[in-house]
Amino acid sequence: MSAGVSTQQRQREMAAAVAAAAATSGAGRCRLSKIGASRRPPPARVRVAVRLRPFVDGTAGASDPPCVRGMDSCSLEIANWRNHQETLKYQFDAFYGERSTQQDIYAGSVQPILRHLLEGQNASVLAYGPTGAGKTHTMLGSPEQPGVIPRALMDLLQLTREEGAEGRPWALSVTMSYLEIYQEKVLDLLDSTSGDLVIREDCRGNILIPGLTQKPITSFADFERHFLPASRNRTVGATRLNQRSSRSHAVLLVKVDQRERLAPFRQREGKLYLIDLAGSEDNRRTGNKGLRLKESGAINASLFVLGKVVDALNQGLPRVPYRDSKLTRLLQDSLGGSAHSILIANIAPERHFYLDTVSALNFAARTKEVINRPFTNESLQPHVLGPVKLSQKELLGPPEAKKARGPEEEEIGSAEPMAASASASQKLSPLQKLSSMDPAMLERLLSLDRLLASQGSQGAPLLSTPKRERMVLMKTVEEKDLEIERLKMKQKELEAKVLAQKAEDSKEKENHCPTILRPLLHRTVTVAKPLKKAVVMPLQLIQEQAASPNAEIHILKNKGRKRKVESLDAPEPEEKAEDCWELQISPELLAHGRQKILDLLNEGSARDLRSLQRIGPKKAQLIVGWRELHGPFSQVEDLERVEGITGKQMESFLKANILGLAAGQRCGPS
């Protein structure tokens, strides 16, 4: 009884779990459909392989047993430094023991990812481990035992030659770049004079380095010609643990560009990063001083940031510190990005490497949990084919083409047999009739039609399209045809109106009927009135004029002036009176003022002369000097003889000073 109850309860729990999973997946699908985004690329975990190098002859403790032991092809164990009776076990994607060869590592871990480059995806191989663990040997190797880099380039060039051969749909090209990160500086090894380069990110999230040298390679000989001299430019140094220790992180970047030979002329780009990381160093054992100490500090700092990036990715933190180091910024695609990544952790069996080995294994175990999402870097290239040029007859259609033809062509066309026209219409593709569509869409449909015809498809290629697309296409064609018919009808109406108007005009000319013009509206042309000017009279002068009524002193006098007004209706222009003011001075005031000015010119000093209007210091000195040489002035007009006073200025000089004297200004010696 209890067994039956437990079975039923287990079944209910399983059903509930299945329902919850279905609800969760349904909710996820609904959420994606609402967002409208495309399906996310499938995840690809970072694969980790561990390589244990053999004992190095001549090292201390070479006769001691190793601290690391492999259990199988994927797991290993290392002694627990806290409890010597226990061991720490690790499991990875692959484990290569002391007797493993360069071919084993390449064929087992690196070679499978090369095919992703031909799909337009990125891949990266990283060699990680402490200094002296054999990272550079794994990546470069020796002439007798080539490493990962030469083997990968040899196979990749062979693949591109096969895939880019004549008759294949894709044309491939390969370029290489080689750089190092030395003390947080990005240096181009192919061009040692380039200096420190910057790392950028494009709009699609791809990491790039502007100004980095790219060398095209078509064979392995081309690769060796560029790579071997650049490898000598890499910074190396001697320490207690390694005579040729790498003092920088070296990155070999290989790009594979693909271009489709036929429509729709797609483009793909795949990048392969082959990275030889510098090893972490314990300065107490390496004995680094001076420059070596500074170099090891930069190396350890960048590797520490690399560990922080891995931890942030595993914990799902909102900020991943890629920008804290040039190395992690460059590895943004490889860790948590869009690349198929392989980490080859190199460890040493000696006991004095124990702490470094444990640290490298722990980092490799954390890296194994990082998830990347590779995707295909694909884009469309503008059409290489020229635009489709349709003749005027094809654009106008049968009725309009018949009108557009000349009489000779019409006679020739009428003489052609019906059978020839039928065969010509069969040769034409049904898509040729879609001249009213968008030119870009028409060009693409015609190129697709020619491609299907070249492959031997029978019948109308348009009928082989899916039903929904065919219906949409036919509907678009009908709408365009209706719009064209409507425009043609409107054009015919406008042409009929123009012809009718021309006929009426010709009839009027034949009957010699003068054209009756409508009278224009009454419009008068007026001339702008001049501004009225008035002179403000001093109050003292007005009082004097009021006291002596017999004296006729008029400063302003109203003078009527007539002006002509033109009108379109009147045959002759009309005259209209207009008020105008002009300045008039009485003879008595003029004579009195002239006498006072003459007395001032003969008796006044230079200071008194400056009280006159328009007489400055220089002119006053000239007047005094002229009076001493030639005697007193007989009349005011003698001022014309003095330099600086002309006849044109005399009239305005007299009017200004006479008005000033009439206003009661002081005129005479002070």
PDB file of C-alpha atoms in Angstrom, residues 219-460:
ATOM      1  CA  SER A 219      50.891  30.125 -48.581  1.00  0.00           C
ATOM      2  CA  PHE A 220      52.844  28.953 -45.559  1.00  0.00           C
ATOM      3  CA  ALA A 221      56.002  30.461 -47.065  1.00  0.00           C
ATOM      4  CA  ASP A 222      54.333  33.888 -46.974  1.00  0.00           C
ATOM      5  CA  PHE A 223      53.455  33.338 -43.327  1.00  0.00           C
ATOM      6  CA  GLU A 224      57.031  32.401 -42.389  1.00  0.00           C
ATOM      7  CA  ARG A 225      58.422  35.396 -44.293  1.00  0.00           C
ATOM      8  CA  HIS A 226      56.376  37.785 -42.112  1.00  0.00           C
ATOM      9  CA  PHE A 227      56.179  35.865 -38.840  1.00  0.00           C
ATOM     10  CA  LEU A 228      59.801  34.864 -38.211  1.00  0.00           C
ATOM     11  CA  PRO A 229      61.275  38.408 -38.316  1.00  0.00           C
ATOM     12  CA  ALA A 230      58.369  39.695 -36.209  1.00  0.00           C
ATOM     13  CA  SER A 231      58.980  36.970 -33.571  1.00  0.00           C
ATOM     14  CA  ARG A 232      62.480  38.329 -33.033  1.00  0.00           C
ATOM     15  CA  ASN A 233      60.962  41.711 -32.121  1.00  0.00           C
ATOM     16  CA  ARG A 234      59.108  40.214 -29.157  1.00  0.00           C
ATOM     17  CA  THR A 235      60.465  41.201 -25.760  1.00  0.00           C
ATOM     18  CA  VAL A 236      62.140  38.331 -23.872  1.00  0.00           C
ATOM     19  CA  GLY A 237      64.480  38.235 -20.844  1.00  0.00           C
ATOM     20  CA  ALA A 238      66.421  35.887 -18.651  1.00  0.00           C
ATOM     21  CA  THR A 239      65.328  34.990 -15.117  1.00  0.00           C
ATOM     22  CA  ARG A 240      66.383  32.325 -12.649  1.00  0.00           C
ATOM     23  CA  LEU A 241      63.597  30.028 -13.836  1.00  0.00           C
ATOM     24  CA  ASN A 242      63.831  30.605 -17.610  1.00  0.00           C
ATOM     25  CA  GLN A 243      66.635  31.880 -19.840  1.00  0.00           C
ATOM     26  CA  ARG A 244      64.189  33.126 -22.484  1.00  0.00           C
ATOM     27  CA  SER A 245      61.200  34.204 -20.442  1.00  0.00           C
ATOM     28  CA  SER A 246      58.440  36.033 -22.308  1.00  0.00           C
ATOM     29  CA  ARG A 247      58.112  39.555 -20.929  1.00  0.00           C
ATOM     30  CA  SER A 248      54.922  40.365 -22.880  1.00  0.00           C
ATOM     31  CA  HIS A 249      51.675  38.844 -24.101  1.00  0.00           C
ATOM     32  CA  ALA A 250      51.930  37.945 -27.807  1.00  0.00           C
ATOM     33  CA  VAL A 251      48.793  37.839 -30.008  1.00  0.00           C
ATOM     34  CA  LEU A 252      48.696  36.507 -33.567  1.00  0.00           C
ATOM     35  CA  LEU A 253      45.520  37.595 -35.356  1.00  0.00           C
ATOM     36  CA  VAL A 254      44.498  35.772 -38.531  1.00  0.00           C
ATOM     37  CA  LYS A 255      41.496  37.025 -40.529  1.00  0.00           C
ATOM     38  CA  VAL A 256      39.607  34.980 -43.088  1.00  0.00           C
ATOM     39  CA  ASP A 257      37.482  37.102 -45.450  1.00  0.00           C
ATOM     40  CA  GLN A 258      34.885  35.409 -47.651  1.00  0.00           C
ATOM     41  CA  ARG A 259      32.961  36.899 -50.551  1.00  0.00           C
ATOM     42  CA  GLU A 260      30.150  35.125 -52.318  1.00  0.00           C
ATOM     43  CA  ARG A 261      30.610  34.910 -56.066  1.00  0.00           C
ATOM     44  CA  LEU A 262      26.887  34.779 -56.906  1.00  0.00           C
ATOM     45  CA  ALA A 263      23.857  36.714 -55.711  1.00  0.00           C
ATOM     46  CA  PRO A 264      23.099  37.884 -53.058  1.00  0.00           C
ATOM     47  CA  PHE A 265      26.896  38.468 -52.759  1.00  0.00           C
ATOM     48  CA  ARG A 266      27.265  37.972 -49.023  1.00  0.00           C
ATOM     49  CA  GLN A 267      30.426  38.731 -47.060  1.00  0.00           C
ATOM     50  CA  ARG A 268      31.781  36.837 -44.056  1.00  0.00           C
ATOM     51  CA  GLU A 269      34.680  37.521 -41.745  1.00  0.00           C
ATOM     52  CA  GLY A 270      36.194  35.067 -39.277  1.00  0.00           C
ATOM     53  CA  LYS A 271      39.024  35.927 -36.868  1.00  0.00           C
ATOM     54  CA  LEU A 272      41.446  33.526 -35.185  1.00  0.00           C
ATOM     55  CA  TYR A 273      43.334  34.713 -32.090  1.00  0.00           C
ATOM     56  CA  LEU A 274      46.446  32.689 -31.155  1.00  0.00           C
ATOM     57  CA  ILE A 275      47.586  34.097 -27.811  1.00  0.00           C
ATOM     58  CA  ASP A 276      50.761  33.279 -25.905  1.00  0.00           C
ATOM     59  CA  LEU A 277      50.280  34.803 -22.466  1.00  0.00           C
ATOM     60  CA  ALA A 278      53.223  35.767 -20.289  1.00  0.00           C
ATOM     61  CA  GLY A 279      53.529  33.645 -17.157  1.00  0.00           C
ATOM     62  CA  SER A 280      52.786  34.803 -13.656  1.00  0.00           C
ATOM     63  CA  GLU A 281      55.980  35.190 -11.621  1.00  0.00           C
ATOM     64  CA  ASP A 282      56.981  34.974  -7.985  1.00  0.00           C
ATOM     65  CA  ASN A 283      59.730  37.573  -7.705  1.00  0.00           C
ATOM     66  CA  ARG A 284      61.169  35.837  -4.640  1.00  0.00           C
ATOM     67  CA  ARG A 285      62.040  32.803  -6.771  1.00  0.00           C
ATOM     68  CA  THR A 286      62.788  34.557 -10.085  1.00  0.00           C
ATOM     69  CA  GLY A 287      65.091  37.156  -8.467  1.00  0.00           C
ATOM     70  CA  ASN A 288      63.709  39.994 -10.603  1.00  0.00           C
ATOM     71  CA  LYS A 289      65.176  43.447 -10.037  1.00  0.00           C
ATOM     72  CA  GLY A 290      64.966  46.768 -11.797  1.00  0.00           C
ATOM     73  CA  LEU A 291      63.394  46.456 -15.243  1.00  0.00           C
ATOM     74  CA  ARG A 292      62.544  42.764 -14.758  1.00  0.00           C
ATOM     75  CA  LEU A 293      60.688  43.636 -11.557  1.00  0.00           C
ATOM     76  CA  LYS A 294      58.690  46.328 -13.377  1.00  0.00           C
ATOM     77  CA  GLU A 295      57.884  43.902 -16.201  1.00  0.00           C
ATOM     78  CA  SER A 296      56.719  41.173 -13.817  1.00  0.00           C
ATOM     79  CA  GLY A 297      54.526  43.714 -11.998  1.00  0.00           C
ATOM     80  CA  ALA A 298      52.763  44.625 -15.251  1.00  0.00           C
ATOM     81  CA  ILE A 299      52.345  40.938 -16.178  1.00  0.00           C
ATOM     82  CA  ASN A 300      50.926  39.966 -12.794  1.00  0.00           C
ATOM     83  CA  ALA A 301      48.559  42.970 -12.812  1.00  0.00           C
ATOM     84  CA  SER A 302      47.113  42.048 -16.218  1.00  0.00           C
ATOM     85  CA  LEU A 303      46.697  38.392 -15.205  1.00  0.00           C
ATOM     86  CA  PHE A 304      44.982  39.505 -11.993  1.00  0.00           C
ATOM     87  CA  VAL A 305      42.471  41.525 -14.037  1.00  0.00           C
ATOM     88  CA  LEU A 306      42.006  38.461 -16.248  1.00  0.00           C
ATOM     89  CA  GLY A 307      41.006  36.472 -13.168  1.00  0.00           C
ATOM     90  CA  LYS A 308      38.582  39.222 -12.126  1.00  0.00           C
ATOM     91  CA  VAL A 309      36.951  39.113 -15.577  1.00  0.00           C
ATOM     92  CA  VAL A 310      36.456  35.347 -15.331  1.00  0.00           C
ATOM     93  CA  ASP A 311      34.961  35.655 -11.841  1.00  0.00           C
ATOM     94  CA  ALA A 312      32.612  38.460 -12.940  1.00  0.00           C
ATOM     95  CA  LEU A 313      31.387  36.378 -15.885  1.00  0.00           C
ATOM     96  CA  ASN A 314      30.778  33.337 -13.712  1.00  0.00           C
ATOM     97  CA  GLN A 315      28.924  35.361 -11.073  1.00  0.00           C
ATOM     98  CA  GLY A 316      26.834  37.239 -13.654  1.00  0.00           C
ATOM     99  CA  LEU A 317      27.887  40.678 -12.414  1.00  0.00           C
ATOM    100  CA  PRO A 318      26.461  43.692 -14.302  1.00  0.00           C
ATOM    101  CA  ARG A 319      29.952  45.097 -14.947  1.00  0.00           C
ATOM    102  CA  VAL A 320      32.796  43.014 -16.308  1.00  0.00           C
ATOM    103  CA  PRO A 321      36.158  44.842 -15.897  1.00  0.00           C
ATOM    104  CA  TYR A 322      37.375  44.378 -19.467  1.00  0.00           C
ATOM    105  CA  ARG A 323      38.707  47.942 -19.638  1.00  0.00           C
ATOM    106  CA  ASP A 324      40.915  47.602 -16.564  1.00  0.00           C
ATOM    107  CA  SER A 325      43.686  46.070 -18.695  1.00  0.00           C
ATOM    108  CA  LYS A 326      44.759  46.087 -22.346  1.00  0.00           C
ATOM    109  CA  LEU A 327      44.915  42.280 -22.280  1.00  0.00           C
ATOM    110  CA  THR A 328      41.335  41.789 -21.097  1.00  0.00           C
ATOM    111  CA  ARG A 329      40.126  44.491 -23.478  1.00  0.00           C
ATOM    112  CA  LEU A 330      41.644  42.547 -26.366  1.00  0.00           C
ATOM    113  CA  LEU A 331      40.197  39.262 -25.021  1.00  0.00           C
ATOM    114  CA  GLN A 332      36.660  40.665 -24.793  1.00  0.00           C
ATOM    115  CA  ASP A 333      35.604  38.521 -27.776  1.00  0.00           C
ATOM    116  CA  SER A 334      37.319  35.408 -26.411  1.00  0.00           C
ATOM    117  CA  LEU A 335      35.924  35.422 -22.863  1.00  0.00           C
ATOM    118  CA  GLY A 336      32.192  36.015 -22.643  1.00  0.00           C
ATOM    119  CA  GLY A 337      32.053  37.221 -26.248  1.00  0.00           C
ATOM    120  CA  SER A 338      31.436  35.742 -29.675  1.00  0.00           C
ATOM    121  CA  ALA A 339      34.367  33.333 -30.120  1.00  0.00           C
ATOM    122  CA  HIS A 340      34.925  29.599 -29.820  1.00  0.00           C
ATOM    123  CA  SER A 341      37.645  29.694 -27.163  1.00  0.00           C
ATOM    124  CA  ILE A 342      40.207  27.084 -26.115  1.00  0.00           C
ATOM    125  CA  LEU A 343      42.359  27.572 -23.001  1.00  0.00           C
ATOM    126  CA  ILE A 344      45.490  25.439 -22.801  1.00  0.00           C
ATOM    127  CA  ALA A 345      46.719  25.548 -19.191  1.00  0.00           C
ATOM    128  CA  ASN A 346      50.378  24.565 -18.944  1.00  0.00           C
ATOM    129  CA  ILE A 347      51.620  23.243 -15.600  1.00  0.00           C
ATOM    130  CA  ALA A 348      54.945  21.906 -14.304  1.00  0.00           C
ATOM    131  CA  PRO A 349      55.438  18.660 -12.307  1.00  0.00           C
ATOM    132  CA  GLU A 350      58.180  19.954  -9.930  1.00  0.00           C
ATOM    133  CA  ARG A 351      57.247  20.467  -6.314  1.00  0.00           C
ATOM    134  CA  HIS A 352      58.688  23.975  -6.164  1.00  0.00           C
ATOM    135  CA  PHE A 353      56.044  24.893  -8.793  1.00  0.00           C
ATOM    136  CA  TYR A 354      53.302  23.568  -6.533  1.00  0.00           C
ATOM    137  CA  LEU A 355      51.657  26.902  -5.641  1.00  0.00           C
ATOM    138  CA  ASP A 356      51.821  28.127  -9.233  1.00  0.00           C
ATOM    139  CA  THR A 357      50.333  24.840 -10.441  1.00  0.00           C
ATOM    140  CA  VAL A 358      47.441  25.008  -7.976  1.00  0.00           C
ATOM    141  CA  SER A 359      46.753  28.628  -8.958  1.00  0.00           C
ATOM    142  CA  ALA A 360      46.764  27.749 -12.685  1.00  0.00           C
ATOM    143  CA  LEU A 361      44.415  24.772 -12.135  1.00  0.00           C
ATOM    144  CA  ASN A 362      41.995  26.885 -10.113  1.00  0.00           C
ATOM    145  CA  PHE A 363      41.944  29.548 -12.842  1.00  0.00           C
ATOM    146  CA  ALA A 364      41.367  26.883 -15.497  1.00  0.00           C
ATOM    147  CA  ALA A 365      38.493  25.420 -13.480  1.00  0.00           C
ATOM    148  CA  ARG A 366      36.817  28.832 -13.226  1.00  0.00           C
ATOM    149  CA  THR A 367      37.380  29.570 -16.905  1.00  0.00           C
ATOM    150  CA  LYS A 368      35.628  26.341 -17.835  1.00  0.00           C
ATOM    151  CA  GLU A 369      32.345  27.827 -16.611  1.00  0.00           C
ATOM    152  CA  VAL A 370      32.489  30.904 -18.885  1.00  0.00           C
ATOM    153  CA  ILE A 371      29.812  30.913 -21.605  1.00  0.00           C
ATOM    154  CA  ASN A 372      30.369  32.483 -25.044  1.00  0.00           C
ATOM    155  CA  ARG A 373      27.781  33.042 -27.753  1.00  0.00           C
ATOM    156  CA  PRO A 374      29.427  32.772 -31.185  1.00  0.00           C
ATOM    157  CA  PHE A 375      27.560  34.130 -34.193  1.00  0.00           C
ATOM    158  CA  THR A 376      28.267  34.485 -37.894  1.00  0.00           C
ATOM    159  CA  ASN A 377      29.733  37.822 -38.980  1.00  0.00           C
ATOM    160  CA  GLU A 378      27.853  38.163 -42.255  1.00  0.00           C
ATOM    161  CA  SER A 379      26.799  41.176 -44.283  1.00  0.00           C
ATOM    162  CA  LEU A 380      25.416  41.894 -47.740  1.00  0.00           C
ATOM    163  CA  GLN A 381      27.557  43.447 -50.434  1.00  0.00           C
ATOM    164  CA  PRO A 382      26.111  45.975 -52.904  1.00  0.00           C
ATOM    165  CA  HIS A 383      25.137  44.374 -56.173  1.00  0.00           C
ATOM    166  CA  VAL A 384      28.006  43.882 -58.567  1.00  0.00           C
ATOM    167  CA  LEU A 385      25.676  43.541 -61.562  1.00  0.00           C
ATOM    168  CA  GLY A 386      24.841  46.698 -63.460  1.00  0.00           C
ATOM    169  CA  PRO A 387      21.336  48.178 -63.267  1.00  0.00           C
ATOM    170  CA  VAL A 388      18.716  46.635 -65.512  1.00  0.00           C
ATOM    171  CA  LYS A 389      18.034  49.017 -68.392  1.00  0.00           C
ATOM    172  CA  LEU A 390      14.618  48.621 -70.005  1.00  0.00           C
ATOM    173  CA  SER A 391      13.807  50.229 -73.330  1.00  0.00           C
ATOM    174  CA  GLN A 392      11.133  52.859 -73.733  1.00  0.00           C
ATOM    175  CA  LYS A 393       8.880  50.363 -75.476  1.00  0.00           C
ATOM    176  CA  GLU A 394       9.057  47.955 -72.534  1.00  0.00           C
ATOM    177  CA  LEU A 395       8.372  50.748 -70.051  1.00  0.00           C
ATOM    178  CA  LEU A 396       5.388  52.180 -71.952  1.00  0.00           C
ATOM    179  CA  GLY A 397       3.707  48.870 -72.743  1.00  0.00           C
ATOM    180  CA  PRO A 398       2.106  47.717 -76.044  1.00  0.00           C
ATOM    181  CA  PRO A 399      -0.227  50.714 -76.790  1.00  0.00           C
ATOM    182  CA  GLU A 400       2.298  53.417 -75.860  1.00  0.00           C
ATOM    183  CA  ALA A 401       5.129  51.530 -77.602  1.00  0.00           C
ATOM    184  CA  LYS A 402       3.105  51.509 -80.787  1.00  0.00           C
ATOM    185  CA  LYS A 403       2.678  55.276 -80.558  1.00  0.00           C
ATOM    186  CA  ALA A 404       6.360  55.787 -79.799  1.00  0.00           C
ATOM    187  CA  ARG A 405       7.456  53.863 -82.883  1.00  0.00           C
ATOM    188  CA  GLY A 406       8.028  55.657 -86.104  1.00  0.00           C
ATOM    189  CA  PRO A 407       6.162  54.945 -89.338  1.00  0.00           C
ATOM    190  CA  GLU A 408       9.005  52.816 -90.704  1.00  0.00           C
ATOM    191  CA  GLU A 409       9.207  50.702 -87.546  1.00  0.00           C
ATOM    192  CA  GLU A 410       5.435  50.321 -87.549  1.00  0.00           C
ATOM    193  CA  GLU A 411       5.465  48.998 -91.096  1.00  0.00           C
ATOM    194  CA  ILE A 412       8.240  46.560 -90.276  1.00  0.00           C
ATOM    195  CA  GLY A 413       6.454  45.463 -87.127  1.00  0.00           C
ATOM    196  CA  SER A 414       3.220  44.845 -88.998  1.00  0.00           C
ATOM    197  CA  ALA A 415       5.079  42.710 -91.529  1.00  0.00           C
ATOM    198  CA  GLU A 416       6.510  40.361 -88.860  1.00  0.00           C
ATOM    199  CA  PRO A 417       4.704  37.066 -88.494  1.00  0.00           C
ATOM    200  CA  MET A 418       2.730  36.274 -85.371  1.00  0.00           C
ATOM    201  CA  ALA A 419       4.789  33.165 -84.696  1.00  0.00           C
ATOM    202  CA  ALA A 420       7.973  35.176 -84.245  1.00  0.00           C
ATOM    203  CA  SER A 421       6.299  37.512 -81.725  1.00  0.00           C
ATOM    204  CA  ALA A 422       4.974  34.540 -79.794  1.00  0.00           C
ATOM    205  CA  SER A 423       8.419  32.927 -79.580  1.00  0.00           C
ATOM    206  CA  ALA A 424       9.974  36.222 -78.475  1.00  0.00           C
ATOM    207  CA  SER A 425       7.399  36.604 -75.722  1.00  0.00           C
ATOM    208  CA  GLN A 426       8.171  33.082 -74.513  1.00  0.00           C
ATOM    209  CA  LYS A 427      11.889  33.865 -74.304  1.00  0.00           C
ATOM    210  CA  LEU A 428      11.264  36.888 -72.110  1.00  0.00           C
ATOM    211  CA  SER A 429      10.996  36.225 -68.403  1.00  0.00           C
ATOM    212  CA  PRO A 430       7.635  37.064 -66.806  1.00  0.00           C
ATOM    213  CA  LEU A 431       9.547  39.342 -64.467  1.00  0.00           C
ATOM    214  CA  GLN A 432      10.399  41.636 -67.420  1.00  0.00           C
ATOM    215  CA  LYS A 433       6.789  42.874 -67.287  1.00  0.00           C
ATOM    216  CA  LEU A 434       7.278  44.234 -63.773  1.00  0.00           C
ATOM    217  CA  SER A 435       8.794  47.498 -64.964  1.00  0.00           C
ATOM    218  CA  SER A 436       6.685  49.519 -62.579  1.00  0.00           C
ATOM    219  CA  MET A 437       8.264  47.966 -59.483  1.00  0.00           C
ATOM    220  CA  ASP A 438      11.099  49.314 -57.387  1.00  0.00           C
ATOM    221  CA  PRO A 439      14.328  49.183 -59.484  1.00  0.00           C
ATOM    222  CA  ALA A 440      16.317  47.523 -56.676  1.00  0.00           C
ATOM    223  CA  MET A 441      13.687  44.812 -56.167  1.00  0.00           C
ATOM    224  CA  LEU A 442      13.353  44.327 -59.914  1.00  0.00           C
ATOM    225  CA  GLU A 443      17.116  43.977 -60.297  1.00  0.00           C
ATOM    226  CA  ARG A 444      17.311  41.364 -57.586  1.00  0.00           C
ATOM    227  CA  LEU A 445      14.367  39.378 -59.003  1.00  0.00           C
ATOM    228  CA  LEU A 446      15.858  39.426 -62.473  1.00  0.00           C
ATOM    229  CA  SER A 447      19.242  38.224 -61.193  1.00  0.00           C
ATOM    230  CA  LEU A 448      17.482  35.423 -59.297  1.00  0.00           C
ATOM    231  CA  ASP A 449      15.523  34.578 -62.447  1.00  0.00           C
ATOM    232  CA  ARG A 450      18.726  34.357 -64.506  1.00  0.00           C
ATOM    233  CA  LEU A 451      20.346  32.167 -61.841  1.00  0.00           C
ATOM    234  CA  LEU A 452      17.397  29.762 -61.855  1.00  0.00           C
ATOM    235  CA  ALA A 453      17.376  29.714 -65.651  1.00  0.00           C
ATOM    236  CA  SER A 454      21.109  28.905 -65.748  1.00  0.00           C
ATOM    237  CA  GLN A 455      20.560  25.961 -63.393  1.00  0.00           C
ATOM    238  CA  GLY A 456      18.099  24.410 -65.837  1.00  0.00           C
ATOM    239  CA  SER A 457      14.804  25.164 -64.125  1.00  0.00           C
ATOM    240  CA  GLN A 458      11.802  24.557 -66.369  1.00  0.00           C
ATOM    241  CA  GLY A 459       8.708  26.677 -66.726  1.00  0.00           C
ATOM    242  CA  ALA A 460       8.198  30.124 -65.324  1.00  0.00           C
TER     243      ALA A 460
END
